[in-house]
Every structure is written in structure tokens, then in C-alpha cells.
Short mmCIF file of C-alpha atoms and ligand atoms in Angstrom, two decimals:
data_model
loop_
_atom_site.label_atom_id
_atom_site.label_comp_id
_atom_site.label_asym_id
_atom_site.label_seq_id
_atom_site.Cartn_x
_atom_site.Cartn_y
_atom_site.Cartn_z
CA MET B 1 -53.59 157.21 240.12
CA LYS B 2 -55.27 159.37 237.55
CA VAL B 3 -52.44 161.30 235.97
CA ALA B 4 -50.28 158.72 234.19
CA LYS B 5 -47.63 161.25 233.02
CA ILE B 6 -46.95 164.91 232.18
CA LEU B 7 -47.14 165.33 228.50
CA ILE B 8 -46.39 169.08 228.25
CA SER B 9 -44.82 170.96 231.05
CA GLU B 10 -45.76 174.44 232.30
CA ASP B 11 -42.63 175.93 230.74
CA GLU B 12 -43.23 174.31 227.41
CA ILE B 13 -46.81 175.62 227.39
CA GLN B 14 -45.72 179.22 228.20
CA ALA B 15 -43.02 179.21 225.58
CA LYS B 16 -45.40 178.07 222.89
CA LEU B 17 -48.04 180.66 223.93
CA ALA B 18 -45.41 183.38 223.73
CA GLU B 19 -44.68 182.33 220.12
CA MET B 20 -48.28 182.17 219.23
CA GLY B 21 -48.88 185.57 220.87
CA ALA B 22 -46.05 187.10 218.91
CA ALA B 23 -47.52 185.82 215.63
CA ILE B 24 -50.97 187.14 216.51
CA THR B 25 -49.50 190.57 217.42
CA LYS B 26 -47.71 190.84 214.10
CA ASP B 27 -50.82 189.69 212.04
CA TYR B 28 -53.31 192.01 213.84
CA GLU B 29 -51.22 195.05 214.14
CA GLY B 30 -53.49 198.12 213.43
CA LYS B 31 -56.62 195.99 213.34
CA ASP B 32 -59.30 195.38 215.87
CA LEU B 33 -59.38 191.81 217.33
CA LEU B 34 -62.02 190.06 219.47
CA MET B 35 -60.63 186.78 221.02
CA ILE B 36 -63.34 184.37 221.85
CA GLY B 37 -62.66 181.60 224.37
CA ILE B 38 -64.75 178.50 224.29
CA LEU B 39 -65.62 177.75 227.91
CA LYS B 40 -64.97 176.08 230.02
CA GLY B 41 -61.68 174.63 228.86
CA ALA B 42 -60.26 177.62 227.08
CA PHE B 43 -60.47 180.02 230.03
CA VAL B 44 -56.81 179.18 230.92
CA VAL B 45 -55.44 179.31 227.42
CA LEU B 46 -57.26 182.62 226.64
CA ALA B 47 -56.01 184.21 229.82
CA ASP B 48 -52.39 183.33 229.12
CA LEU B 49 -52.46 183.76 225.34
CA ALA B 50 -54.14 187.20 225.49
CA ARG B 51 -51.34 188.45 227.72
CA HIS B 52 -48.82 187.52 225.06
CA VAL B 53 -50.63 189.66 222.49
CA ARG B 54 -49.20 193.20 222.58
CA LEU B 55 -52.34 194.81 221.08
CA PRO B 56 -55.55 196.19 222.71
CA VAL B 57 -57.63 193.15 222.08
CA GLU B 58 -61.15 192.45 223.38
CA THR B 59 -62.25 189.15 224.85
CA ASP B 60 -65.50 187.33 224.93
CA PHE B 61 -66.59 183.81 225.83
CA MET B 62 -68.98 181.22 224.52
CA ALA B 63 -69.97 178.10 226.34
CA VAL B 64 -70.91 175.04 224.42
CA SER B 65 -71.23 171.52 225.54
CA SER B 66 -70.19 168.57 223.56
CA TYR B 67 -69.17 166.12 226.19
CA HIS B 68 -71.46 164.95 228.94
CA GLY B 69 -69.04 164.03 231.65
CA GLY B 70 -67.12 161.18 230.07
CA THR B 71 -64.11 160.90 227.71
CA HIS B 72 -65.95 160.44 224.47
CA SER B 73 -67.48 163.09 222.22
CA SER B 74 -71.22 162.71 221.75
CA GLY B 75 -71.35 164.83 218.58
CA VAL B 76 -74.20 166.85 220.02
CA VAL B 77 -73.33 170.48 220.53
CA ARG B 78 -75.46 172.90 222.54
CA ILE B 79 -74.89 176.68 223.15
CA LEU B 80 -74.92 177.21 226.92
CA LYS B 81 -73.78 180.85 226.74
CA ASP B 82 -73.73 182.95 223.72
CA LEU B 83 -71.41 185.96 222.98
CA ASP B 84 -72.22 189.26 224.77
CA GLN B 85 -71.58 191.30 221.60
CA GLU B 86 -72.31 191.45 217.87
CA ILE B 87 -69.48 190.28 215.67
CA GLU B 88 -70.66 191.52 212.29
CA GLY B 89 -67.71 193.22 210.50
CA ARG B 90 -65.22 192.38 213.26
CA ASN B 91 -61.99 190.34 213.22
CA ILE B 92 -62.68 187.47 215.56
CA MET B 93 -60.54 184.59 216.71
CA ILE B 94 -61.79 181.39 218.28
CA VAL B 95 -59.51 180.22 221.04
CA GLU B 96 -59.76 176.49 221.80
CA ASP B 97 -58.04 174.36 224.37
CA ILE B 98 -58.13 171.23 222.33
CA ILE B 99 -59.36 169.98 218.97
CA ASP B 100 -60.39 166.42 219.10
CA THR B 101 -63.21 165.18 216.82
CA GLY B 102 -63.76 168.79 215.55
CA HIS B 103 -67.52 168.51 216.24
CA THR B 104 -67.56 171.58 218.51
CA LEU B 105 -65.61 173.69 216.01
CA LYS B 106 -67.53 172.59 213.01
CA TYR B 107 -70.61 173.74 214.74
CA LEU B 108 -69.01 176.97 216.00
CA LEU B 109 -67.55 177.95 212.71
CA ARG B 110 -70.89 177.45 211.03
CA THR B 111 -72.81 179.38 213.69
CA LEU B 112 -70.36 182.36 213.82
CA ALA B 113 -69.91 182.65 210.03
CA VAL B 114 -73.71 183.33 209.68
CA ARG B 115 -73.12 186.50 211.82
CA LYS B 116 -70.77 187.81 209.13
CA PRO B 117 -67.53 188.69 210.92
CA ALA B 118 -64.94 190.49 208.68
CA THR B 119 -62.41 187.66 209.39
CA LEU B 120 -62.45 184.51 211.48
CA SER B 121 -59.39 182.69 212.68
CA LEU B 122 -58.69 179.85 214.98
CA ALA B 123 -56.14 179.37 217.74
CA ALA B 124 -55.85 176.05 219.47
CA LEU B 125 -53.26 174.92 222.04
CA LEU B 126 -53.65 171.22 221.48
CA ILE B 127 -54.57 169.30 218.40
CA LYS B 128 -55.04 165.46 218.69
CA ASP B 129 -53.34 163.58 215.89
CA ASP B 130 -54.74 160.36 214.26
CA VAL B 131 -58.41 161.63 214.62
CA GLU B 132 -60.65 161.74 211.60
CA ARG B 133 -62.12 165.25 211.46
CA PRO B 134 -63.41 167.76 209.04
CA ASP B 135 -60.63 169.89 207.53
CA PHE B 136 -60.14 173.27 209.23
CA ASP B 137 -57.44 175.85 208.77
CA ILE B 138 -55.93 176.36 212.13
CA GLN B 139 -53.99 179.67 211.91
CA TYR B 140 -52.33 179.46 215.46
CA GLU B 141 -51.45 175.93 216.51
CA GLY B 142 -49.82 174.90 219.75
CA PHE B 143 -48.95 171.21 220.06
CA HIS B 144 -49.98 168.11 218.18
CA ILE B 145 -50.54 165.34 220.70
CA PRO B 146 -51.37 161.68 220.49
CA ASN B 147 -54.93 160.56 220.58
CA GLU B 148 -55.16 160.08 224.31
CA PHE B 149 -57.38 161.66 226.87
CA VAL B 150 -55.48 164.60 228.57
CA ILE B 151 -56.22 166.72 231.52
CA GLY B 152 -54.87 170.02 233.01
CA TYR B 153 -54.36 173.48 231.70
CA GLY B 154 -58.14 174.03 231.37
CA LEU B 155 -59.01 170.36 230.39
CA ASP B 156 -61.03 168.44 232.85
CA TYR B 157 -62.15 164.98 233.64
CA ASN B 158 -65.58 165.33 235.33
CA GLU B 159 -64.83 168.98 236.09
CA GLN B 160 -61.65 168.26 237.95
CA TYR B 161 -57.89 168.92 237.04
CA ARG B 162 -58.59 172.10 235.04
CA ASN B 163 -56.23 174.02 237.28
CA LEU B 164 -53.18 171.75 236.76
CA PRO B 165 -50.44 174.04 235.33
CA TYR B 166 -49.36 171.33 232.88
CA VAL B 167 -51.04 168.96 230.41
CA GLY B 168 -51.12 165.40 231.71
CA VAL B 169 -52.19 162.10 230.21
CA MET B 170 -54.90 160.49 232.22
CA ASP B 171 -55.00 156.89 233.16
CA THR B 172 -58.39 156.02 231.91
CA ASN B 173 -58.34 152.49 233.32
CA SER B 174 -58.58 153.54 236.94
CA THR B 175 -61.60 155.26 238.55
CA SER B 176 -61.49 158.71 240.00
CA SER B 177 -61.25 159.48 243.69
CA PRO B 178 -60.33 162.61 245.67
CA THR B 179 -56.95 161.14 246.42
CA ASP B 180 -56.22 160.70 242.66
CA VAL B 181 -56.78 164.48 242.26
CA GLN B 182 -54.35 165.22 245.01
CA GLU B 183 -51.79 162.96 243.29
CA GLY B 184 -52.09 165.01 240.17
CA PHE B 185 -50.93 168.14 241.96
CA LYS B 186 -48.04 166.32 243.70
CA LEU B 187 -46.60 165.52 240.24
CA VAL B 188 -45.48 169.11 239.70
CA ASP B 189 -43.19 169.08 242.79
P1 IMP F 201 -64.33 167.94 219.88
O1 IMP F 201 -65.59 168.54 219.63
O2 IMP F 201 -64.31 166.42 219.85
O3 IMP F 201 -63.18 168.46 219.04
O4 IMP F 201 -63.91 168.26 221.35
C1 IMP F 201 -63.84 169.55 221.91
C2 IMP F 201 -63.96 169.62 223.33
O5 IMP F 201 -64.01 168.31 223.95
C3 IMP F 201 -62.86 170.36 223.93
O6 IMP F 201 -63.06 171.68 223.91
C4 IMP F 201 -62.72 169.72 225.30
O7 IMP F 201 -63.56 170.41 226.22
C5 IMP F 201 -63.21 168.28 225.05
N1 IMP F 201 -62.10 167.39 224.98
C6 IMP F 201 -61.78 166.84 223.85
N2 IMP F 201 -60.59 165.96 224.06
C7 IMP F 201 -60.39 166.09 225.40
C8 IMP F 201 -59.38 165.49 226.28
O8 IMP F 201 -58.50 164.72 225.85
N3 IMP F 201 -59.41 165.86 227.59
C9 IMP F 201 -60.43 166.75 228.06
N4 IMP F 201 -61.31 167.27 227.29
C10 IMP F 201 -61.36 166.92 226.04
MG1 MG F 202 -63.70 172.73 225.81
#
């Protein structure tokens, strides 16, 4: 069994995103905003969060890789897909699924700051507690979670489980099999 338990339910996630979306709507009223999802994980968060923002936002994606299949961060970040547009002088918001070691963000913040956006903010659905990381200001925070490997709602283990509608804790002691993936979906019933 791969999914040990549901940590954050679908309803809890949607309620939190509605709150975050309302705050973003208030803060960016009358301004232009480009929301940048960090692939692959953030595709689900960006899709739902953007629909809670009642402003004509633009969206773009960047793909970076910091994990190479396992459950531990390697610290090596590579750009796999860059933004489609220039960000100089624009208000941009990085949208992340989860902040763990912060390696990915540290790299992204540095890389994007060089391009001189007018403002840069950060929205993250999940923030792992008890992890030593560089200090960032996170303007729009979802949930603080324990330092465990989680899956679902965009987060994968070996590319699976991203489409679970909830965030679950993975049982890292067992090995993956197609049956385990099926079990994860049964949990929502
Ligand atoms: P960081 O660079 O260590 O902060 O990790 C950022 C990226 O690692 C996230 O965008 C995720 O793709 C991945 N990641 C970190 N923790 C988890 C987890 O618990 N489950 C699945 N992916 C994770
Ligand atoms: Mg990710």
C-alpha cells in the first residue's frame, strides 16, 4: 500500500485556495499579474488557484528538475522549459506545489530577479515544516505540513499519483506497484 493516509482532503484544499485567491484578487486589483506555475507539480495548483483570482491574469509555466525520480532532493536544479515571455517590468507570481529544501526556489528567485520584474511574489500550497532552508518571504501560503513525503494534487512519486484530488502521505517503506496506485484512488470513496 503506497498511500498511508489522507493528509489534506479535496474540500480543505479548495477552501484554502479560495482564501488565497481572494487575497490575490485584493492585492492585485488594477495591476497586471503573470502567474508562473512550476512544472510539473504546480499544474494542478495553478489551474485551481487561478480560477479563484477574479482578475484578468496571465499564466505561464517553467519546468525545472531538482528531483531525479526518488524522494530526496539532489540540490541540482536544471531549467527544462523556460518562460514563453519576457517578465521585465511585470508583476509576477511564482506558484509552487510544495516547498521542501527550497533549492528549487532559491534558484528560481535568483534566475527570475535578473530579468527585472516590477514585483515578484510567491504562492505555495504546501510548506514542509522542520526543514532547514534559506529564508524566503512566502506571500500566499497554503498548509504547513510535517516533513514527510507526500503525493497527490500535482505531487508525484515516480510520475504517478499526480491526479489524486487530495494530498496523501506516502508509505515510503513499501515498493511501488500498479496495484498500489489503484489503492490510492480507492481511498477517496
Ligand atoms: P525543493 O527544491 O526541495 O524545495 O523541492 C521542490 C520540488 O521537489 C517540488 O516542487 C516537488 O516537485 C518536489 N518535492 C518536494 N517534496 C516532495 C514531496 O513530499 N512529494 C513529492 N514531491 C516533492
Ligand atoms: Mg515541483
